[in-house]
C-alpha positions as MATLAB code, in Angstrom:
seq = 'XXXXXXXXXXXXXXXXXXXXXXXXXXXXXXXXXXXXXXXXXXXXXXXXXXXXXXXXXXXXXXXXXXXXXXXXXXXXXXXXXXXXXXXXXXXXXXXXXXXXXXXXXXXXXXXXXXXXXXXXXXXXXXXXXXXXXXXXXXXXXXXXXXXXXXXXXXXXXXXXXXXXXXXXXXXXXXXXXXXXXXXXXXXXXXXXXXXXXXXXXXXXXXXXXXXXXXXXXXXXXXXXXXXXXXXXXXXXXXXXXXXXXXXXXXXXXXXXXXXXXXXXXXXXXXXXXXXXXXXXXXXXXXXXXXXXXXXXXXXXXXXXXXXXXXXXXXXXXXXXXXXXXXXXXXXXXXXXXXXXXXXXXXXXXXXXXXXXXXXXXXXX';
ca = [
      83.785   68.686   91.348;
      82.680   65.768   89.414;
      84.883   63.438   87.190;
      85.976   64.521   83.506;
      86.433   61.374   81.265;
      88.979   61.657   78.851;
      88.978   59.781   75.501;
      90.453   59.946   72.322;
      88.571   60.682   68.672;
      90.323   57.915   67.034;
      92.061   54.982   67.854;
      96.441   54.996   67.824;
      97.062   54.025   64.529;
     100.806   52.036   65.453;
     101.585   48.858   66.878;
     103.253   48.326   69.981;
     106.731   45.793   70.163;
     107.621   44.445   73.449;
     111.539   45.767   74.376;
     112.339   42.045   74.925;
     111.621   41.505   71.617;
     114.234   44.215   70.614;
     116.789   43.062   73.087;
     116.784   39.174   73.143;
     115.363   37.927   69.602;
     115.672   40.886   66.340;
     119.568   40.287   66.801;
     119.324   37.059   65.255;
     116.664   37.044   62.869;
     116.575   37.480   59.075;
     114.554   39.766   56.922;
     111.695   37.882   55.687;
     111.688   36.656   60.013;
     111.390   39.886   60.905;
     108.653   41.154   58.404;
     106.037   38.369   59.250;
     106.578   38.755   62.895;
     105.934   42.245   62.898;
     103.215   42.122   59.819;
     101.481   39.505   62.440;
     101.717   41.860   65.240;
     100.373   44.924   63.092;
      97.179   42.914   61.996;
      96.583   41.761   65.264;
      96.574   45.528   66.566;
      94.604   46.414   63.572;
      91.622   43.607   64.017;
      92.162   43.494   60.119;
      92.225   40.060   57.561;
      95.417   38.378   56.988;
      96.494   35.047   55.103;
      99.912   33.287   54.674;
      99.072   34.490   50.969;
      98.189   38.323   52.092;
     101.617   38.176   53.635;
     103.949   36.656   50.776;
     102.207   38.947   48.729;
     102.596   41.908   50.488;
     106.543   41.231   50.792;
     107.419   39.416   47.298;
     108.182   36.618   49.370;
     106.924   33.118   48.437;
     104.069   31.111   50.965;
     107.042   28.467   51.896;
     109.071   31.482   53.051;
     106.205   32.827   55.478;
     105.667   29.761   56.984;
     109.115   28.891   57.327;
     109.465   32.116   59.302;
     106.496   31.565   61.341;
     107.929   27.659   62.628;
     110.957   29.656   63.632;
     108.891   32.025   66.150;
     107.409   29.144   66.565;
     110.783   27.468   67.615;
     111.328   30.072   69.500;
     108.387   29.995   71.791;
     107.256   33.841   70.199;
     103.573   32.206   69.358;
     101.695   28.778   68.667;
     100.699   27.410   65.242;
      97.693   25.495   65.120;
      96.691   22.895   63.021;
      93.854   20.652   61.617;
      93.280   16.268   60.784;
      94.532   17.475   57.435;
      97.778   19.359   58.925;
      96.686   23.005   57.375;
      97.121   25.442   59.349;
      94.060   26.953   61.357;
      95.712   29.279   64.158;
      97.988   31.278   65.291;
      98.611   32.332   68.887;
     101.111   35.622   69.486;
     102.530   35.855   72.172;
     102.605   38.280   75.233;
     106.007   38.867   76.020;
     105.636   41.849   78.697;
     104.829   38.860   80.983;
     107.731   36.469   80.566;
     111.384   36.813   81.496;
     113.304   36.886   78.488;
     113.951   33.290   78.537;
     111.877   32.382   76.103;
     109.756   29.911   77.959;
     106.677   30.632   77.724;
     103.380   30.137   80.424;
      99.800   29.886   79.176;
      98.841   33.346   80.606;
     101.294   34.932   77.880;
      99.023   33.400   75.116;
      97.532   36.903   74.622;
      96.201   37.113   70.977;
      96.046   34.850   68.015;
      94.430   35.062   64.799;
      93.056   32.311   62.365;
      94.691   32.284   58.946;
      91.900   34.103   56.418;
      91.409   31.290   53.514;
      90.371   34.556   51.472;
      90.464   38.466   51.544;
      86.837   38.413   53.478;
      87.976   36.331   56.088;
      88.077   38.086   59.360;
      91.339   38.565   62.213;
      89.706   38.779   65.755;
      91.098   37.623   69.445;
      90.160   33.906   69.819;
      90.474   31.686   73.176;
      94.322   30.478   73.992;
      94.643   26.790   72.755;
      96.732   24.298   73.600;
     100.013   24.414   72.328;
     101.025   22.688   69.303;
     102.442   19.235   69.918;
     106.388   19.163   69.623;
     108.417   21.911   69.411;
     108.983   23.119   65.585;
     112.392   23.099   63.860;
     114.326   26.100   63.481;
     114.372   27.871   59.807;
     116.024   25.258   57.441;
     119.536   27.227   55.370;
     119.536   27.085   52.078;
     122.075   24.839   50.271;
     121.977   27.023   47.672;
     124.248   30.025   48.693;
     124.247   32.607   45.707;
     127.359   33.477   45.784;
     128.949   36.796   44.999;
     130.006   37.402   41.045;
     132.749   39.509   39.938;
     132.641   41.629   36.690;
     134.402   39.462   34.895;
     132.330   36.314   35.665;
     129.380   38.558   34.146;
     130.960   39.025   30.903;
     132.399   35.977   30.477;
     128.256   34.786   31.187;
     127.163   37.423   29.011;
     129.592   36.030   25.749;
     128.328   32.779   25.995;
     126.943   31.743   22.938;
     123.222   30.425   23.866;
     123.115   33.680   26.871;
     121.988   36.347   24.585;
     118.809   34.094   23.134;
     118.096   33.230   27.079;
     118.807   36.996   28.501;
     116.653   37.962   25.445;
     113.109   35.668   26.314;
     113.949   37.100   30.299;
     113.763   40.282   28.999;
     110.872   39.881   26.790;
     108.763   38.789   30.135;
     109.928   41.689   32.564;
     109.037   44.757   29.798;
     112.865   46.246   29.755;
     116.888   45.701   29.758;
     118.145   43.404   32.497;
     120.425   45.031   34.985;
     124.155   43.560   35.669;
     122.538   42.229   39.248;
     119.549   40.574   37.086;
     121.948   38.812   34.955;
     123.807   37.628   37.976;
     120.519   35.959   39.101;
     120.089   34.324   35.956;
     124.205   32.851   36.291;
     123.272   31.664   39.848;
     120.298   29.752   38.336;
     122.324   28.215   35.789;
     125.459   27.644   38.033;
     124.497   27.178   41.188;
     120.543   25.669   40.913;
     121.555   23.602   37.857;
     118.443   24.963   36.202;
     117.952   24.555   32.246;
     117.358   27.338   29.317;
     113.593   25.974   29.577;
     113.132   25.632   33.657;
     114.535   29.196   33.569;
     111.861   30.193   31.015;
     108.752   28.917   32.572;
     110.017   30.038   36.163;
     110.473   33.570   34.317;
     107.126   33.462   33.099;
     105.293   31.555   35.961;
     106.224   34.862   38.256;
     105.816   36.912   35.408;
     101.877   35.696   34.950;
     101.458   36.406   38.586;
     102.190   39.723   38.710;
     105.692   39.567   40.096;
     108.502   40.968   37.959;
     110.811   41.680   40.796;
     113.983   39.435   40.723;
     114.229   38.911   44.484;
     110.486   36.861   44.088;
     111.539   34.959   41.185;
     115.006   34.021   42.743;
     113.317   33.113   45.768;
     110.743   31.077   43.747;
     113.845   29.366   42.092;
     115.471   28.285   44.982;
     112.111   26.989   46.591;
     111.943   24.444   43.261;
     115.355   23.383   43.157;
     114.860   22.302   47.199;
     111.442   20.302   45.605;
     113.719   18.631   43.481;
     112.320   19.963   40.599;
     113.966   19.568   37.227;
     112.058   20.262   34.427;
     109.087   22.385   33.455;
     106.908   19.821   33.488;
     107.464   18.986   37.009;
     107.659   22.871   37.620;
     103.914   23.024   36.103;
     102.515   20.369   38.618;
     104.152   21.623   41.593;
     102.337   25.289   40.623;
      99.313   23.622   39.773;
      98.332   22.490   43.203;
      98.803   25.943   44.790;
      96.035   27.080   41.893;
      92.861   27.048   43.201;
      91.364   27.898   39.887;
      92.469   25.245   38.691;
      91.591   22.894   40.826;
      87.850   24.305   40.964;
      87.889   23.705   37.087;
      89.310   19.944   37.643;
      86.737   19.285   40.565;
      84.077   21.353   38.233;
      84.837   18.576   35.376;
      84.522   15.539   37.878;
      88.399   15.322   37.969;
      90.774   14.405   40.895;
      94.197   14.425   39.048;
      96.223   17.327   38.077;
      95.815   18.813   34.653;
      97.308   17.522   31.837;
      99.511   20.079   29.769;
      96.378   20.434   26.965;
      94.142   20.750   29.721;
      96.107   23.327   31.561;
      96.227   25.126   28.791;
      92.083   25.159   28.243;
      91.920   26.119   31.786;
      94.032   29.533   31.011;
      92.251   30.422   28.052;
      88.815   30.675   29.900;
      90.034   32.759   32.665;
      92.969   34.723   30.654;
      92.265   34.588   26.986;
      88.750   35.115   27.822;
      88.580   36.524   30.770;
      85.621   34.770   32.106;
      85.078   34.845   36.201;
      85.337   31.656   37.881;
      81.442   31.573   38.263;
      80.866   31.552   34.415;
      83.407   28.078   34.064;
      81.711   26.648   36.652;
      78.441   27.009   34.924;
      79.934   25.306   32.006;
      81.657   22.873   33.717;
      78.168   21.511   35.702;
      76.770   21.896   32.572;
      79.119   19.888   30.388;
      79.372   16.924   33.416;
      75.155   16.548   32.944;
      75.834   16.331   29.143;
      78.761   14.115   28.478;
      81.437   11.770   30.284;
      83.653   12.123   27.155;
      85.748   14.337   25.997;
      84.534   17.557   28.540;
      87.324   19.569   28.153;
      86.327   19.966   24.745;
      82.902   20.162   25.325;
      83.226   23.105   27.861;
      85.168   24.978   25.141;
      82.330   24.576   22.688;
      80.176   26.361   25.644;
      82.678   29.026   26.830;
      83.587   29.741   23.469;
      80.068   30.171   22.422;
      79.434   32.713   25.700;
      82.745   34.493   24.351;
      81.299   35.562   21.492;
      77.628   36.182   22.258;
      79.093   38.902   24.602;
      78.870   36.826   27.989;
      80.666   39.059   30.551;
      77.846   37.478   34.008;
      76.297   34.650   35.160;
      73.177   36.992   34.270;
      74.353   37.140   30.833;
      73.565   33.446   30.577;
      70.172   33.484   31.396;
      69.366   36.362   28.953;
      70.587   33.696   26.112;
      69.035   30.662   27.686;
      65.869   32.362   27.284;
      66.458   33.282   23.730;
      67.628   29.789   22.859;
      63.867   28.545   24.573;
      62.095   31.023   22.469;
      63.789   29.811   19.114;
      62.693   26.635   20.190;
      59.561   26.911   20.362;
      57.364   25.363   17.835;
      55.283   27.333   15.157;
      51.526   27.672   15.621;
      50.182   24.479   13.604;
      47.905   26.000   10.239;
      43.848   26.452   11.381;
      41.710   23.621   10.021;
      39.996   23.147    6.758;
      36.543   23.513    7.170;
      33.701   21.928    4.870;
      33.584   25.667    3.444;
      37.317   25.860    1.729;
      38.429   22.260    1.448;
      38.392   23.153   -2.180;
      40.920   25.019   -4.315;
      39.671   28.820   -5.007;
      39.114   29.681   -8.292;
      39.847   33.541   -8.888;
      37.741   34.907  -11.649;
      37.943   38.010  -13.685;
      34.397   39.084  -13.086;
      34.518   42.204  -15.011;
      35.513   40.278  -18.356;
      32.617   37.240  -17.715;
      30.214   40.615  -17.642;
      31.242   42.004  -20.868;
      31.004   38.649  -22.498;
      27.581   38.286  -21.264;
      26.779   41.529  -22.513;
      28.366   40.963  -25.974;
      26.086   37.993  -26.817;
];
């Protein structure tokens, strides 16, 4: 009797974690550990695109928090980061713990899988070639400084009576959409108490997570916390420490033939276009290379003139801007020049009334 073959009509859709794993290393890690580690694992399994920014987003955690959890599997020995001359990070290499001994040293034949870090959404995960191990062993997760510690009722509402709180609770819960709950307001006391944070650094932060999308408390605290470890102080320096984590906005700068970061007036031309206007980043750049082969002055300015200008002739595509380039060449154009004079009509007309000369021909 000949051999049946057996195969399945789709492929397991779950992801397999080694019982070492379970035993020797989840006792000891933390949440936001445990979530890339697994998340990793998952999109390995899957053969699907992943980014240190696909992941933060995915768990409301900030990018400084995923890598921080990936140097401590790192530390660990649980996979390989790889980097490049400019020390981003181009690899990482999972490894296969079924083969070790729960020791956490690991051999090169337990490199199983990695996956390179997608710089976008397209970006593809797929099994790559083990590499050599990164040089030096990373440090363990660095601990806060900045315990949040736990506040009684009465801490709350003596907060909550202060006389500038209810302007400051107010503007947080004019960004979020609704009431602040007792927990919320807690948050707010720990930035104020424990993160030394002013009215105004609480404001932008509030709005800086708000403007991305993220209205959940746990992001913004963790946001918070990842500033006040920066050092950072004020909004201004709060603004340039966001600013080079935009890549908008450095296309625009780059666009405009400029290394620095944005000044505040400039930042603030740079959100109209994409938010006030809602123009795609192809559209800016148009103006932008357009505005560079025009003037070396003043091209902020001058790129508004264009943008604003595309805004209101309807520009929603690069497309559209053809369409009106062509219009513009045809209102150009110059008017057909008037035929000649020939020998025949150099002369004024006269128009006679020949009906009248006849009757006074007649009459005589």
């Amino acid at each position: 009797m000949a051999h049946l073959t057996i195969y399945r009509e789709t492929t397991p859709d779950s992801t397999v974690v080694s019982n070492l794993f379970i035993d020797e290393y989840m006792r000891d890690a933390n949440d936001a550990q445990l979530k890339v580690y697994f998340y990793l694992l998952r999109m390995m399994n899957a053969r699907q695109a992943t980014s240190v920014s696909d992941i933060a987003d995915k768990f409301n955690h900030t990018e400084k928090d995923v890598l921080r959890a990936l140097k401590y599997w790192q530390g660990l020995k649980l996979l390989d980061l790889d980097y490049d001359g400019e020390k981003n990070l181009v690899g990482i290499h999972i490894h296969d713990l079924s083969a070790g001994n729960g020791t956490g040293t690991v051999s090169d034949s337990r490199k199983a899988s990695s996956f390179v870090p997608a710089p976008a959404a397209s970006a593809s995960v797929s099994p790559q070639p083990p590499a050599a191990p990164a040089e030096g062993p990373a440090p363990a997760e660095n601990t806060s400084h900045y315990k949040k510690p736990s506040y009684s009722a009465d801490q709350l509402k003596a907060f909550k009576n202060k006389e500038d709180t209810a302007q400051l609770l107010f503007i947080a819960e004019s960004y979020i959409g609704r009431p602040l709950t007792p927990p919320e307001m807690k948050t707010i006391l720990y930035f104020i108490d424990v993160l030394h944070f002013s009215d105004d650094l609480i404001d932008y932060l509030i709005q800086y997570c708000v403007d991305k999308g993220k209205k959940d408390f746990k992001y913004i605290e963790k946001v918070a916390v990842n500033w006040a470890e920066e050092g950072i102080t004020t909004p201004s320096q709060a603004q340039k420490q966001t600013c080079r984590y935009d890549k908008n906005v450095y296309a625009v700068m780059n666009g405009l033939g400029k290394s620095s970061s944005p000044a505040k007036k400039e930042l603030e031309y740079i959100n109209r276009w994409i938010k006030e206007y809602g123009f795609t980043m192809d559209v800016i750049l148009e103006a932008c290379e357009r505005t560079v082969l025009a003037t070396d002055k003043h091209r902020f300015e001058y790129a508004e003139g264009i943008l604003n200008s595309w805004k209101r002739q309807n520009v929603h595509h690069k497309s559209d801007i053809s369409k009106i380039d062509d219009a513009y060449r045809q209102r150009q154009k110059p008017a057909p020049a008037p035929k000649p004079a020939n020998r025949f009509n150099q002369f004024a007309q006269n128009s006679y009334d020949f009906e009248a000369l006849e009757q006074e021909l007649v009459s005589n």
